[in-house]
mmCIF file of C-alpha atoms in Angstrom:
data_model
loop_
_atom_site.group_PDB
_atom_site.id
_atom_site.type_symbol
_atom_site.label_atom_id
_atom_site.label_comp_id
_atom_site.label_asym_id
_atom_site.label_seq_id
_atom_site.Cartn_x
_atom_site.Cartn_y
_atom_site.Cartn_z
ATOM 1 C CA UNK A 265 -48.923 -27.988 110.512
ATOM 2 C CA UNK A 266 -52.729 -27.376 110.100
ATOM 3 C CA UNK A 267 -54.195 -26.777 106.995
ATOM 4 C CA UNK A 268 -57.217 -24.209 107.846
ATOM 5 C CA UNK A 269 -55.160 -22.042 110.310
ATOM 6 C CA UNK A 270 -56.937 -18.689 110.184
ATOM 7 C CA UNK A 271 -54.780 -15.691 108.230
ATOM 8 C CA UNK A 272 -55.848 -13.002 110.687
ATOM 9 C CA UNK A 273 -56.986 -14.436 114.176
ATOM 10 C CA UNK A 274 -58.908 -12.202 115.351
ATOM 11 C CA UNK A 275 -60.720 -11.935 112.481
ATOM 12 C CA UNK A 276 -62.291 -15.251 114.395
ATOM 13 C CA UNK A 277 -65.428 -13.903 116.563
ATOM 14 C CA UNK A 278 -66.853 -12.208 112.911
ATOM 15 C CA UNK A 279 -66.342 -15.692 111.290
ATOM 16 C CA UNK A 280 -68.472 -17.841 114.805
ATOM 17 C CA UNK A 281 -71.107 -13.841 114.011
ATOM 18 C CA UNK A 282 -71.062 -14.748 110.330
ATOM 19 C CA UNK A 283 -71.484 -18.458 109.918
ATOM 20 C CA UNK A 284 -74.471 -18.464 113.238
ATOM 21 C CA UNK A 285 -75.950 -16.322 110.705
ATOM 22 C CA UNK A 286 -75.764 -18.179 107.341
ATOM 23 C CA UNK A 287 -76.564 -21.696 109.182
ATOM 24 C CA UNK A 288 -79.600 -19.329 111.168
ATOM 25 C CA UNK A 289 -80.748 -18.234 107.327
ATOM 26 C CA UNK A 290 -80.715 -21.850 105.879
ATOM 27 C CA UNK A 291 -82.746 -23.395 109.110
ATOM 28 C CA UNK A 292 -79.587 -25.322 111.411
ATOM 29 C CA UNK A 293 -78.794 -24.785 113.835
ATOM 30 C CA UNK A 294 -75.596 -24.063 115.509
ATOM 31 C CA UNK A 295 -73.913 -24.672 118.856
ATOM 32 C CA UNK A 296 -70.838 -22.591 120.550
ATOM 33 C CA UNK A 297 -68.480 -25.254 119.896
ATOM 34 C CA UNK A 298 -68.700 -28.472 118.120
ATOM 35 C CA UNK A 299 -70.993 -29.017 116.171
ATOM 36 C CA UNK A 300 -69.131 -32.997 115.107
ATOM 37 C CA UNK A 301 -73.104 -34.109 114.824
ATOM 38 C CA UNK A 302 -74.450 -32.046 111.712
ATOM 39 C CA UNK A 303 -75.079 -33.995 108.531
ATOM 40 C CA UNK A 304 -72.896 -33.191 105.848
ATOM 41 C CA UNK A 305 -75.901 -31.940 103.655
ATOM 42 C CA UNK A 306 -76.325 -29.774 106.622
ATOM 43 C CA UNK A 307 -72.515 -28.714 107.683
ATOM 44 C CA UNK A 308 -72.700 -28.213 103.394
ATOM 45 C CA UNK A 309 -75.826 -26.019 103.487
ATOM 46 C CA UNK A 310 -73.886 -23.179 105.943
ATOM 47 C CA UNK A 311 -70.801 -23.231 103.666
ATOM 48 C CA UNK A 312 -72.474 -22.895 100.723
ATOM 49 C CA UNK A 313 -74.657 -19.657 102.157
ATOM 50 C CA UNK A 314 -71.498 -18.386 103.586
ATOM 51 C CA UNK A 315 -70.349 -18.510 99.356
ATOM 52 C CA UNK A 316 -73.296 -17.259 98.668
ATOM 53 C CA UNK A 317 -73.418 -13.623 100.621
ATOM 54 C CA UNK A 318 -70.160 -12.959 100.201
ATOM 55 C CA UNK A 319 -69.993 -13.251 96.279
ATOM 56 C CA UNK A 320 -73.129 -11.307 96.122
ATOM 57 C CA UNK A 321 -70.788 -8.359 98.765
ATOM 58 C CA UNK A 322 -68.688 -8.671 96.003
ATOM 59 C CA UNK A 323 -71.193 -8.273 92.450
ATOM 60 C CA UNK A 324 -72.674 -5.271 94.686
ATOM 61 C CA UNK A 325 -68.915 -3.053 95.517
ATOM 62 C CA UNK A 326 -68.107 -3.806 91.533
ATOM 63 C CA UNK A 327 -70.998 -1.842 90.974
#
């Protein structure tokens, strides 16, 4: 059983778009589909940017 199963499958396209935007912001060139050629640093910077943006959005909603 996969541990990274999407809880809301309909959100997959929105998450892909969000990931591409975050990658662009940190200067990582993502392709549609497989991106196994990325370094750990590149992949981590994309994930970190996504988390940063989600935290900022929640902080703005709390104001």
